[in-house]
Structures are given as structure tokens and as C-alpha cells.
């Protein structure tokens, strides 16, 4: 397996002096292509900061980040946008669907920035929506869909450009147990098809379904090779 | 993302919030409507004045008392040196001249039996008919004999004739002009007003009679005239005529420096009128442009609010692969659509306004294509100009901050 994500002594510091916050501090970690892993840790431990950095939305204060073999610090704004568009799919806790667009149109958005023709877009968006089980909801707007359905539209949007990586920051944080299960099943399916999935979660039951757990505390990675069955030992740790 | 796609996307976003888009456009609509209407009115006035001047005929020259420069500087102390004898001299001594008329007018009451009306009383000479292109409908016009003998005869304009005499024939009737009894010897054919002078609504008497009986002698040099109108033998002879008349009058007035008269042709009048109406048009357009500018600021304002409101959308778009350029063009296109569409609608309203004005005023309706092109182009550019600040703000947004702002 080749490494897809490599953090080398990554630090992210906000503010200076008294107000300095070390959101990330000397983080080293590697995630290989095809992995299915979760990131856990207490609130404020730097999970979202790390996710944003992995997703090329943010640049580190210090250290080096290699994504798919490229040194991200060396890339221009447009190249970063291109990577986010083609290689990465984001899923957020609050779904972030555009309210005035239908499910289909929401899923089409990333392809618009990829320059896909209108007819191709429609075909691929429908296929993606079918993949997440929403083939019968393509023309509904977000406010006509349940939370679980909205999150599935967001997943369809994340996968429609065939990315290498899905980044999901607490994707089930706003969902109930049943819909959480549906969403996690989709992630498992996607991972089986070869897509790398990295997911932040607070729920041990969700983390347990992934293959590896990376544990954050106070901006540092405490343990980045935690097997799901070892989870109990970590949750017991003082946080 | 290609342009057609961006356009479709922007249209969709704007139509998702129709009320706001409409209100945003309102400023531009009003601005543009006023620009179109004002320019239209200005150009209408220009055409109107030009039309009036063209009525004068192409061969006509006017000799006006006073020094041109002094009058342009606002000197109202006009010398009383231009007299009837000058007109006679021009008629007899300048070969390139076909006909000459002297004119002087005053205001006064004219009554016939129990009817009376205030109108303009013009003292003139026989040449008037030829120079000013009038026809006599009934009777005859004033002649040399009337003039030499200070006769109490009058020729009446058609409008005035209707007012005083209804359907009666005015010929041979006695009217009182400023209390003095005159006999009507002729009625003029209707012609319409020209340059604010409406001969249809006036009465003409010999200029000698006017001076001796109505206004009195006002000049030590002879019978003072208001102006002398002259028709040259042809359009080509105009320059010659002007030159010869100038020489003759300088000689007669013993002028060595600084004329006490000047000569105006239709062309010089047109030039003056065009300068005035052009300035008027420009001023109206400038005033209207201010409202267009204010409309542009309105667009900027709403776009700034819109960027703030849509930070999440912007963050999301960046996360799914929009480059700063994509975001910039998205907001710019929205601003340009608002302003250009507002511009088009405003143009339609402005054109409507012009036709309305044309319907109730003597001005012709004129929506000039150039004004429309300029107005729509300008309002589009205004959108571009005022859209830049909000669009750049959007493009610069940090996606993380934008996404967090839930
Ligand atoms: N823009 C910022 N300015 C200052 N401090 C920030 C900023 N963004 C994040 N932080 C700080 O960095 C630290 C890490 O934040 P982060 O959002 O990564 O935590 P998290 O692990 O995702 O927490 P949660 O589980 O609550 O989502 C926190 O202390 C946070 O207050
Ligand atoms: Mg977080």
C-alpha cells in the first residue's frame, strides 16, 4: 500500500503570546491508500483542524504535508482547488447542501467545477444518488428530505467526481441510530470499492466499524494505530 | 466552469430570491429610465429647435442691432442705430439680396367691437411676405404706399382673425389697436409658430405707422427697427450678401472699429441652438447618471450582504473544488445580470416616459439607439464595477471560517 496522506511534524498554531492555541502540535501520521479509519479524541483536540489540513482547505503553520505524493505547501490556490475537486470528497456534520437546489443539482455542483458537460453531469449525478439509495428523490430540495437523506445526498456529492479520498467530519453527529447505520454502511461500501475513507466521530460504535482508529489529544496524536477492539482501553483513558 | 454554465447558475440563484433581486434592480431601473428619458427629452428639444430654425428658410439672414461679442457677454444696452433707412439701402444697393423686410414689434390690446385681446403688433414692410415666406389668404399685404403715408391699415394673422371675427370676414373691418382705429386690408395664411414668434396670432401694420402712432420715435437716426430680415438670391449668394451688407452698414454707420450690428444666418442660429440644447442634454444626462451611480451602490450593498449571508455556500463551493476565480466570477456575473437586466427594464420605462412626454408636448419622441446601447452598457459596467468589491471579498473568504459559520 502506498501512503496517500503523510503528516511530518505538522503544527497549526492560532494566535500568538497569551492567546496562542496549538490546534495541532508535532503531528506525524500516515494513512495509506484504501484505508478505512476514524479519528477520535475529546472536543478541541484538533480533529477538525487535522481534517481541514488533510482536505487541503488549510495550510500548516509548520511541518510538511504530502498528499498523493505532492507537497501541498508548494501548491497554488488553483491547484489546491483542483485537488479538492478531483481527489477529495467532503462530508460534513451539517450536510451543507445548497437549499435552493434539488438533490440532483446539489450532486452536480462538483462536476460543474470539473467542466463536465450537462448531460454527463446529470447521468453521473443520478448514478451517484442511486448508489446511496436515493434514486427516487432526485428532484427534492433539501428541506423536503430527512436528515439521513440529506447526508446521503452529501455523500453522493462527495463521490460523484470519483475521488481517492472521502473526508467525513462527524458525518453522523446529527443523525439518529438507524440513519447512522445506513450512512456508515455506505462508507463501508465505498471503502470496499477502493476509496480511502477518513472519518471523525465521537461514537465508539461507529469507530469500531472502521479498521483503524487515530486518537488525538491536545493537538497531538496519542496513538495512531489503535485497533477497533482496543477502543475500550482508550475511552477509559483520562481525556 | 464555462460562461454559459455560470450564467445559468447565477440566474438560478437570483430567481431563488426574486423580491430581493427585484428591489436591487430597482435602483438601476430608475437610474437608467431617467438617463434614457432625460437624454430623450434633451434630444427632443434639440430636434424641436432645429425644426423651428429650418422653418426660417435656407437663404435668410438677419441683421440684428448690437455688437455680437457684447451681446454674448450679456450687454443689454443695445445701440439704436439700426433703422429703416438701412433696410432700404440694403434692398437697393446690395445686388445679392432678393428681398428685405424690417420689423419692430410691441405688445398691445386689439379690439373689435366688444372683443379684445392682447397680442403682438408687428410693424413691418412690404418685403415681409417674400422674406418670411408668407402668403396672403384674403385681401392684400402692406405696400410701399401704406408705409410712406403712415396709413392706418393692418394685416391680421389667421388665428387672431378667428378670435376676433369668428366666421365674419375681417376685410374692411375697423379694429382698434392700442386705442387707434385701423382698417383690416388682409389676412395671412396660417403658418404656425417659429422660434417662439407666432405671426398667426399677431397683427401687422406699416413700420412707419407703428413708430409714429404707437411707440413713438426711439432713435435719433431714423425709424428704429428690431431686426432686418433679408433673403439672398440663392444659398450660394449668402456669403456674398453677408459681406456686402456688412460693408454697407459699416459705411452707413461710419464704423471704424466694433460693429454696432451683426448678421445671423440659419446656420449660426443652428450652431447656437445646438450648443445650448447640447449643454442641456448633457446636464440632464449628468443629473440622471447620479441616480444610476446610486443604483450601482445599491447593487454593491446588496451583494456585500449576500456574500455575508452566503459564507457557508462559498465555503462549501470552495471545499468541492471552486477556485477563487470561480467564486469571483460567480458573484460578478450575478452583479452584472442584476445591473444589465435592470438597465434593460429601465430603458423600457425610459422609452415609455419619452413617448408619454412626446404625447403631451411639442417635442418629438426620440429614443436614440446610441442612448440605449450606452445606457445598458454603462449599467452593465456599473454592475461589474460595483460587483468587484463584494466578489473579491467572496473569493478571498477562508473556506474553513466560511464552513464553520453555521
Ligand atoms: N480559527 C481559529 N482561531 C483560533 N483557534 C482556533 C481556530 N480554529 C480552531 N481553533 C482552536 O483549535 C483547537 C482545535 O480545534 P478543532 O476544531 O480542530 O477541535 P475538534 O477536535 O474538531 O473539536 P470538536 O470535537 O469539538 O469538533 C481548539 O482549541 C479550537 O478552539
Ligand atoms: Mg471538530
XYZ file of C-alpha atoms and ligand atoms in Angstrom:
677
model
C 0.000 0.000 0.000
C 1.281 3.450 -0.895
C 0.813 6.333 1.526
C -1.972 8.720 0.494
C -1.665 11.093 3.435
C 1.592 11.892 5.187
C 1.933 14.413 8.047
C 5.531 15.262 9.000
C 5.882 17.293 12.198
C 2.754 19.229 11.367
C 1.827 22.122 13.635
C -1.071 24.524 13.417
C -0.937 27.438 15.810
C -3.584 30.115 16.160
C -2.791 33.474 17.706
C 0.408 34.495 19.499
C 1.615 35.080 23.030
C -1.023 34.618 25.688
C -3.731 33.781 23.212
C -1.654 31.177 21.378
C -3.587 27.988 20.662
C -1.741 24.913 19.471
C -4.536 23.276 17.492
C -2.002 20.749 16.164
C 1.475 20.146 17.567
C 4.173 17.992 16.007
C 1.794 15.573 14.393
C 3.240 12.661 12.450
C 0.942 10.202 10.791
C 0.489 8.246 7.601
C -2.710 6.991 6.061
C -2.377 4.578 3.177
C -4.446 4.372 0.062
C -7.540 2.246 0.593
C -7.629 2.594 4.369
C -10.820 2.954 6.362
C -10.009 4.786 9.552
C -11.591 7.003 12.149
C -10.227 9.904 14.100
C -11.334 10.227 17.688
C -10.498 12.429 20.616
C -12.004 14.919 23.006
C -13.555 18.172 21.859
C -10.966 20.747 20.937
C -8.235 18.154 20.447
C -7.600 19.210 16.834
C -9.550 16.617 14.857
C -11.313 19.104 12.583
C -8.122 21.091 12.162
C -6.366 17.919 11.009
C -9.234 17.057 8.662
C -9.148 20.515 7.066
C -5.453 20.138 6.529
C -5.830 16.691 5.010
C -8.510 18.147 2.732
C -6.161 20.922 1.532
C -8.537 23.561 2.919
C -5.908 24.743 5.374
C -2.131 25.069 5.437
C 0.054 24.080 8.407
C 1.997 26.645 10.404
C 4.976 24.278 10.362
C 5.834 20.811 9.028
C 5.205 19.147 5.736
C 2.108 17.544 4.334
C 2.233 15.185 1.385
C -0.998 14.251 -0.323
C -0.870 11.613 -3.023
C 2.861 12.227 -3.312
C 2.588 16.018 -3.668
C 3.929 18.572 -1.198
C 0.782 20.574 -0.540
C 2.616 23.647 0.751
C 4.083 24.134 -2.709
C 0.729 24.240 -4.486
C -1.078 27.363 -5.624
C -4.657 28.184 -4.678
C -5.997 26.952 -8.023
C -4.109 23.666 -7.800
C -5.482 23.072 -4.315
C -8.976 23.736 -5.641
C -8.292 21.219 -8.383
C -7.174 18.559 -5.862
C -10.249 19.148 -3.696
C -12.404 18.874 -6.767
C -10.958 15.702 -8.290
C -9.339 13.742 -5.487
C -11.239 14.526 -2.315
C -14.880 14.317 -1.290
C -16.062 16.123 1.835
C -18.944 15.118 4.076
C -19.886 17.480 6.894
C -21.899 17.134 10.079
C -24.340 19.846 8.892
C -24.569 18.370 5.364
C -24.003 21.796 3.753
C -26.399 21.264 0.887
C -27.426 24.336 -1.123
C -31.050 24.946 -0.117
C -32.291 26.392 -3.413
C -31.087 23.420 -5.460
C -32.595 19.945 -5.846
C -30.741 16.825 -4.738
C -29.704 16.239 -8.329
C -28.411 19.790 -8.776
C -26.536 19.633 -5.483
C -24.778 16.487 -6.610
C -23.978 18.099 -9.950
C -22.077 21.014 -8.360
C -18.587 19.447 -8.098
C -18.824 18.348 -11.721
C -19.570 21.922 -12.790
C -16.178 22.947 -11.462
C -14.688 19.925 -13.217
C -16.099 21.078 -16.547
C -18.291 18.033 -17.128
C -20.954 18.512 -19.795
C -24.535 18.989 -18.698
C -25.810 15.635 -19.953
C -22.865 13.735 -18.445
C -23.396 15.539 -15.155
C -26.982 14.522 -14.970
C -26.198 10.891 -15.756
C -23.423 10.657 -13.209
C -25.379 12.514 -10.518
C -28.301 10.138 -10.895
C -25.932 7.165 -10.683
C -24.360 8.573 -7.508
C -27.760 9.198 -5.947
C -28.805 5.657 -6.816
C -25.627 4.372 -5.207
C -26.667 5.972 -1.899
C -30.233 4.695 -2.287
C -31.876 7.992 -3.278
C -32.731 7.227 -6.900
C -36.345 8.193 -6.155
C -35.545 11.523 -4.534
C -33.512 13.291 -7.206
C -35.862 16.244 -7.627
C -36.434 17.018 -3.959
C -34.925 20.035 -2.323
C -33.025 19.616 0.965
C -35.937 20.869 3.067
C -38.066 18.063 1.631
C -35.597 15.407 2.795
C -34.884 13.849 6.207
C -31.530 14.366 7.879
C -30.341 10.914 6.846
C -31.437 11.508 3.269
C -29.699 14.876 3.196
C -26.489 13.314 4.425
C -26.763 10.669 1.707
C -27.156 13.425 -0.902
C -23.995 14.982 0.550
C -22.206 11.631 0.214
C -23.382 11.316 -3.381
C -21.955 14.775 -3.998
C -18.672 13.719 -2.370
C -18.246 10.651 -4.564
C -19.540 11.946 -7.873
C -16.099 13.005 -9.157
C -14.628 9.565 -8.249
C -12.283 10.843 -5.525
C -9.372 8.950 -3.951
C -10.426 10.058 -0.504
C -13.603 10.720 1.444
C -13.222 13.030 4.424
C -16.154 12.967 6.814
C -16.140 15.221 9.895
C -18.699 13.791 12.326
C -20.969 12.694 9.480
C -23.409 11.016 11.848
C -23.288 13.686 14.537
C -26.710 14.985 13.578
C -28.309 11.609 12.845
C -30.218 9.021 14.881
C -29.037 5.423 15.385
C -30.833 3.897 12.416
C -29.749 6.515 9.856
C -26.243 6.481 11.339
C -26.148 2.784 10.496
C -27.275 3.484 6.894
C -24.650 6.156 6.391
C -21.848 4.032 7.867
C -22.898 1.152 5.610
C -22.449 3.428 2.620
C -18.968 4.413 3.786
C -18.072 0.723 4.208
C -19.312 0.007 0.697
C -17.300 2.910 -0.710
C -14.197 1.748 1.089
C -14.657 -1.749 -0.306
C -14.748 -0.233 -3.792
C -11.252 1.163 -3.111
C -11.873 4.680 -1.832
C -9.897 5.753 1.223
C -12.263 6.892 3.979
C -11.215 9.047 6.936
C -13.931 9.924 9.408
C -14.054 11.918 12.624
C -16.512 10.516 15.133
C -17.391 10.735 18.803
C -19.271 7.468 18.763
C -17.287 4.334 19.699
C -19.881 2.130 17.973
C -19.185 3.934 14.728
C -15.407 3.945 15.169
C -15.468 0.279 15.933
C -16.729 -0.443 12.402
C -13.587 1.070 10.831
C -10.244 -0.667 10.544
C -8.050 1.778 12.428
C -8.557 4.497 14.978
C -6.291 7.554 15.309
C -6.528 9.161 18.702
C -6.000 12.904 19.227
C -5.490 14.827 22.449
C -4.476 18.455 22.906
C -3.409 18.783 19.324
C -1.202 15.717 19.376
C -1.682 12.200 18.073
C -1.513 9.902 21.058
C -1.981 6.697 19.268
C -2.353 6.256 15.594
C -2.526 2.526 15.317
C -5.385 1.663 17.535
C -7.294 -1.436 16.506
C -11.089 -1.175 16.964
C -11.090 -3.911 19.596
C -8.628 -1.847 21.688
C -11.051 1.093 21.747
C -12.301 0.339 25.218
C -8.845 0.894 26.620
C -8.603 4.380 25.119
C -12.028 5.638 26.092
C -11.025 4.697 29.592
C -8.031 6.958 29.355
C -8.281 10.329 31.078
C -9.213 12.940 28.460
C -16.805 26.284 -15.300
C -17.754 27.790 -18.649
C -19.609 31.055 -19.090
C -22.979 29.628 -20.113
C -22.996 27.415 -17.008
C -22.073 30.331 -14.766
C -24.829 32.383 -16.321
C -27.378 29.658 -15.697
C -26.211 29.234 -12.145
C -26.377 32.964 -11.424
C -29.861 33.215 -12.923
C -30.980 30.386 -10.701
C -29.544 31.972 -7.593
C -31.092 35.333 -8.406
C -34.508 33.907 -9.185
C -34.425 31.971 -5.895
C -34.782 35.365 -4.217
C -36.952 37.317 -6.618
C -38.065 40.066 -4.273
C -34.552 40.966 -3.282
C -33.251 40.772 -6.839
C -36.108 42.983 -7.978
C -35.511 45.557 -5.283
C -31.800 45.554 -6.009
C -32.517 46.179 -9.660
C -34.912 48.995 -8.819
C -32.103 51.461 -8.279
C -30.615 50.685 -11.666
C -34.054 50.646 -13.283
C -34.791 54.134 -12.005
C -31.325 55.378 -12.875
C -31.456 54.019 -16.357
C -35.012 55.122 -17.002
C -34.078 58.652 -16.032
C -30.960 58.657 -18.200
C -32.917 57.464 -21.220
C -35.787 59.844 -20.569
C -33.547 62.837 -19.906
C -31.385 62.269 -22.950
C -34.542 61.712 -24.953
C -36.022 64.976 -23.724
C -32.787 66.799 -24.444
C -32.594 65.393 -27.934
C -36.287 66.058 -28.454
C -35.739 69.677 -27.522
C -32.797 69.811 -29.882
C -34.848 68.420 -32.753
C -37.675 70.789 -31.937
C -35.455 73.834 -32.004
C -33.733 72.670 -35.162
C -37.065 72.125 -36.839
C -38.126 75.633 -35.928
C -34.958 77.098 -37.298
C -35.256 75.159 -40.506
C -38.657 76.803 -40.988
C -36.864 80.081 -41.486
C -35.721 79.004 -44.889
C -32.180 78.366 -46.025
C -31.484 81.763 -47.621
C -32.492 84.022 -44.795
C -30.140 86.394 -43.000
C -30.955 88.541 -40.016
C -29.325 91.830 -39.230
C -29.629 92.412 -35.527
C -28.635 95.592 -33.679
C -25.810 95.481 -31.162
C -22.314 94.100 -31.070
C -22.182 90.292 -31.176
C -19.500 89.907 -28.528
C -21.077 92.497 -26.266
C -24.453 90.813 -26.519
C -22.958 87.428 -25.847
C -21.414 88.918 -22.738
C -24.904 89.968 -21.679
C -24.786 93.651 -22.590
C -28.420 94.766 -22.774
C -27.635 98.343 -23.758
C -28.320 97.929 -27.432
C -27.443 100.877 -29.690
C -30.400 102.361 -31.518
C -28.536 102.755 -34.757
C -30.262 100.165 -36.937
C -33.014 101.988 -38.784
C -35.492 101.584 -41.601
C -33.234 103.553 -43.957
C -30.609 100.815 -43.504
C -33.143 98.262 -44.712
C -33.975 100.416 -47.716
C -30.309 100.849 -48.511
C -29.694 97.107 -48.339
C -32.647 96.484 -50.645
C -31.478 98.964 -53.242
C -27.687 98.717 -53.002
C -26.870 95.057 -52.372
C -27.232 93.048 -55.579
C -27.139 89.577 -53.966
C -30.243 90.378 -51.957
C -33.661 89.330 -53.207
C -35.955 90.848 -50.608
C -35.686 92.812 -47.396
C -38.067 93.344 -44.521
C -37.698 95.459 -41.434
C -39.540 94.502 -38.310
C -40.280 96.038 -34.982
C -42.892 94.785 -32.613
C -44.691 95.728 -29.480
C -47.441 94.232 -27.344
C -50.855 95.761 -27.089
C -54.590 95.338 -26.910
C -56.530 94.908 -30.126
C -60.280 95.217 -30.067
C -63.066 94.695 -32.461
C -66.488 95.792 -31.209
C -66.760 94.244 -27.755
C -63.970 91.721 -28.187
C -60.479 92.479 -27.155
C -57.265 90.556 -26.897
C -53.675 91.280 -26.090
C -51.331 90.312 -28.859
C -48.149 91.240 -30.589
C -48.240 94.132 -33.004
C -45.595 93.966 -35.685
C -44.555 96.911 -37.692
C -43.051 95.750 -40.958
C -42.557 96.489 -44.616
C -43.724 95.092 -47.916
C -40.775 92.705 -48.160
C -42.033 90.642 -45.219
C -44.147 88.344 -47.385
C -41.241 87.358 -49.598
C -38.530 87.097 -46.990
C -40.534 85.140 -44.454
C -42.407 83.077 -46.991
C -45.942 84.077 -46.095
C -48.997 84.021 -48.322
C -51.977 86.280 -48.147
C -55.246 84.379 -47.728
C -57.567 87.293 -48.265
C -57.104 90.892 -49.341
C -53.616 92.240 -49.772
C -50.459 92.822 -47.790
C -48.972 96.155 -46.718
C -47.317 98.036 -49.567
C -44.920 100.927 -50.061
C -47.664 103.463 -50.215
C -49.069 102.331 -46.861
C -45.627 102.736 -45.468
C -44.842 106.108 -46.952
C -48.160 107.584 -45.885
C -48.195 106.109 -42.374
C -51.565 104.612 -43.189
C -53.785 103.153 -40.512
C -54.101 99.750 -42.175
C -53.450 96.313 -40.775
C -52.971 92.751 -41.965
C -54.108 90.185 -39.487
C -52.872 86.665 -38.735
C -55.302 83.774 -39.170
C -55.515 82.767 -35.510
C -56.116 86.289 -34.382
C -58.692 86.724 -37.138
C -60.635 83.732 -35.843
C -60.515 85.047 -32.336
C -61.715 88.499 -33.188
C -64.084 87.830 -36.034
C -65.289 84.227 -35.704
C -66.684 83.464 -39.134
C -67.088 87.042 -40.266
C -64.741 88.256 -42.982
C -62.251 90.661 -41.391
C -61.660 92.535 -44.635
C -62.625 96.194 -44.418
C -63.451 95.952 -40.713
C -62.288 98.588 -38.274
C -60.263 97.410 -35.304
C -58.691 99.427 -32.543
C -55.040 98.798 -31.884
C -53.879 100.413 -28.684
C -56.854 102.665 -28.995
C -56.219 103.770 -32.585
C -58.549 102.695 -35.342
C -57.087 100.646 -38.179
C -58.715 99.095 -41.212
C -58.072 95.450 -41.949
C -56.833 95.086 -45.500
C -55.664 91.491 -45.497
C -55.483 88.140 -43.728
C -52.366 85.962 -43.691
C -52.309 82.259 -44.485
C -51.762 80.063 -41.421
C -48.122 79.133 -40.873
C -47.534 78.001 -37.294
C -45.130 79.428 -34.794
C -41.434 79.586 -35.382
C -38.767 80.357 -32.799
C -41.463 81.481 -30.413
C -42.773 84.030 -32.924
C -46.338 83.295 -33.861
C -47.356 85.595 -36.693
C -50.652 83.724 -36.929
C -51.585 85.333 -33.658
C -50.467 88.868 -34.420
C -51.368 91.883 -36.397
C -49.087 93.624 -38.908
C -49.060 97.317 -39.617
C -46.667 99.568 -41.536
C -43.499 100.044 -39.506
C -43.790 103.792 -40.059
C -47.256 103.833 -38.559
C -46.056 101.785 -35.619
C -43.352 104.320 -34.902
C -45.376 107.464 -35.440
C -48.618 106.401 -33.774
C -47.937 103.599 -31.321
C -44.437 103.609 -29.890
C -43.021 106.977 -30.861
C -39.576 107.698 -32.250
C -36.937 105.958 -30.227
C -33.845 106.681 -32.265
C -32.207 109.916 -33.389
C -31.060 108.149 -36.557
C -34.468 107.411 -38.036
C -37.132 104.788 -37.646
C -35.616 102.210 -35.388
C -36.094 98.543 -36.300
C -35.920 95.415 -34.138
C -34.173 93.485 -36.849
C -33.909 93.337 -40.593
C -34.571 90.055 -42.350
C -33.122 89.503 -45.750
C -33.358 86.730 -48.277
C -30.396 86.262 -50.506
C -30.884 85.491 -54.188
C -29.587 81.966 -53.622
C -27.963 79.858 -50.973
C -24.605 80.323 -52.705
C -25.029 84.094 -52.510
C -25.380 84.058 -48.727
C -21.754 84.727 -48.001
C -21.520 87.468 -50.564
C -24.673 89.033 -49.230
C -23.392 88.907 -45.683
C -20.129 90.530 -46.756
C -21.800 93.238 -48.807
C -24.358 94.043 -46.125
C -21.654 94.286 -43.515
C -19.667 96.695 -45.656
C -22.680 98.784 -46.498
C -23.796 99.109 -42.890
C -20.289 99.912 -41.667
C -20.162 102.645 -44.220
C -23.573 103.975 -43.337
C -22.896 103.862 -39.598
C -19.395 105.272 -40.044
C -17.859 102.411 -38.142
C -14.110 102.223 -37.775
C -13.900 99.670 -35.002
C -16.505 97.480 -33.302
C -19.698 96.884 -35.234
C -22.993 98.075 -33.809
C -24.884 95.296 -35.596
C -24.352 91.695 -36.503
C -25.630 89.241 -39.047
C -27.076 85.879 -38.265
C -27.907 83.145 -40.689
C -29.872 79.988 -40.092
C -26.565 78.159 -39.730
C -25.222 80.403 -36.995
C -28.568 80.208 -35.210
C -28.480 76.423 -35.517
C -24.981 76.411 -34.061
C -26.037 78.494 -31.110
C -29.173 76.450 -30.539
C -27.240 73.212 -30.741
C -24.699 74.430 -28.238
C -27.465 75.344 -25.832
C -29.563 72.213 -26.261
C -26.443 70.052 -26.295
C -25.413 71.500 -22.960
C -28.944 70.950 -21.715
C -28.879 67.311 -22.793
C -25.510 66.817 -21.178
C -26.664 68.376 -17.950
C -29.823 66.279 -17.825
C -27.793 63.160 -18.555
C -25.326 64.079 -15.822
C -28.094 64.503 -13.281
C -29.665 61.223 -14.312
C -26.293 59.493 -14.135
C -26.151 60.265 -10.477
C -29.179 58.084 -9.878
C -27.557 55.374 -11.982
C -24.494 55.653 -9.776
C -26.628 55.416 -6.666
C -28.240 52.322 -8.169
C -24.775 50.843 -8.591
C -24.007 51.478 -4.953
C -27.278 49.726 -4.115
C -26.069 46.678 -6.011
C -22.771 46.730 -4.198
C -24.567 46.984 -0.903
C -26.853 44.034 -1.580
C -24.012 41.963 -2.982
C -21.998 42.590 0.178
C -24.940 41.455 2.283
C -25.340 38.488 0.003
C -21.675 37.490 0.393
C -22.043 37.650 4.156
C -25.222 35.605 4.092
C -23.788 33.041 1.775
C -20.458 32.485 3.502
C -21.441 28.868 4.103
C -22.260 28.373 0.456
C -18.955 29.951 -0.526
C -17.063 27.715 1.917
C -18.859 24.660 0.612
C -18.169 25.594 -3.005
C -14.515 26.011 -2.212
C -14.470 22.637 -0.463
C -15.961 20.911 -3.504
C -13.405 22.467 -5.801
C -14.310 26.032 -6.720
C -11.214 28.126 -7.277
C -11.150 31.758 -6.117
C -11.621 32.680 -9.768
C -14.823 30.606 -9.953
C -16.242 32.333 -6.874
C -15.189 35.746 -8.145
C -16.881 35.254 -11.484
C -19.994 33.797 -9.856
C -20.590 36.954 -7.833
C -19.513 39.271 -10.618
C -21.916 37.635 -13.030
C -24.727 37.974 -10.526
C -23.986 41.682 -10.136
C -23.767 42.212 -13.880
C -27.011 40.339 -14.522
C -28.783 42.475 -11.922
C -27.486 45.699 -13.382
C -27.791 44.822 -17.051
C -31.319 43.463 -16.623
C -32.195 46.495 -14.517
C -30.694 48.571 -17.289
C -32.893 46.938 -19.917
C -36.050 47.312 -17.871
C -35.117 50.891 -17.034
C -34.574 51.584 -20.710
C -38.036 50.292 -21.480
C -39.520 52.549 -18.809
C -37.449 55.487 -20.007
C -38.616 54.961 -23.576
C -42.194 54.772 -22.338
C -41.650 58.038 -20.499
C -40.345 59.698 -23.645
C -43.366 58.687 -25.673
C -45.587 59.964 -22.886
C -43.811 63.312 -22.919
C -43.996 63.404 -26.694
C -47.731 62.856 -26.497
C -48.292 65.888 -24.265
C -45.619 68.289 -25.522
C -44.461 69.701 -28.855
C -41.298 67.575 -28.625
C -40.882 64.649 -30.935
C -40.437 61.221 -29.355
C -36.906 60.050 -29.889
C -35.304 57.028 -28.252
C -31.878 57.069 -29.749
C -30.287 53.692 -30.282
C -26.992 55.083 -29.089
C -28.537 56.189 -25.800
C -29.955 52.690 -25.270
C -26.665 50.988 -26.090
C -24.758 53.376 -23.872
C -27.238 53.084 -21.005
C -27.323 49.293 -20.996
C -23.568 49.131 -21.473
C -22.980 51.634 -18.722
C -25.312 49.907 -16.283
C -23.656 46.583 -17.081
C -20.280 48.109 -16.380
C -21.659 49.636 -13.220
C -22.583 46.135 -12.090
C -19.093 44.991 -12.970
C -17.520 47.934 -11.194
C -19.613 47.753 -8.045
C -19.623 43.954 -8.097
C -15.854 43.714 -7.868
C -15.559 44.585 -4.202
C -18.141 42.058 -2.960
C -16.965 39.399 -5.399
C -13.361 39.756 -4.287
C -14.460 39.565 -0.718
C -16.222 36.306 -1.507
C -13.263 34.911 -3.419
C -10.894 35.689 -0.565
C -13.049 34.022 2.098
C -11.240 31.386 4.083
C -13.197 28.184 3.418
C -12.730 26.901 6.954
C -14.090 30.033 8.551
C -16.847 30.028 5.970
C -17.835 26.442 6.671
C -17.741 26.922 10.425
C -20.151 29.876 10.308
C -23.176 27.657 10.849
N -9.674 29.939 13.701
C -9.276 29.594 14.932
N -8.742 30.520 15.749
C -8.327 30.202 16.985
N -8.413 28.989 17.495
C -8.929 28.013 16.742
C -9.389 28.268 15.418
N -9.858 27.114 14.900
C -9.706 26.176 15.859
N -9.145 26.704 16.964
C -8.803 26.011 18.186
O -8.043 24.896 17.834
C -8.356 23.816 18.702
C -8.740 22.594 17.855
O -9.990 22.814 17.241
P -10.726 21.704 16.392
O -11.922 22.354 15.767
O -9.748 21.082 15.488
O -11.196 20.677 17.501
P -12.013 19.336 17.309
O -11.167 18.253 17.799
O -12.551 19.231 15.957
O -13.216 19.578 18.331
P -14.743 19.087 18.241
O -14.757 17.664 18.614
O -15.449 19.925 19.247
O -15.191 19.352 16.843
C -9.457 24.288 19.605
O -8.887 24.686 20.824
C -10.017 25.482 18.884
O -10.534 26.420 19.808
Mg -14.485 19.247 15.039
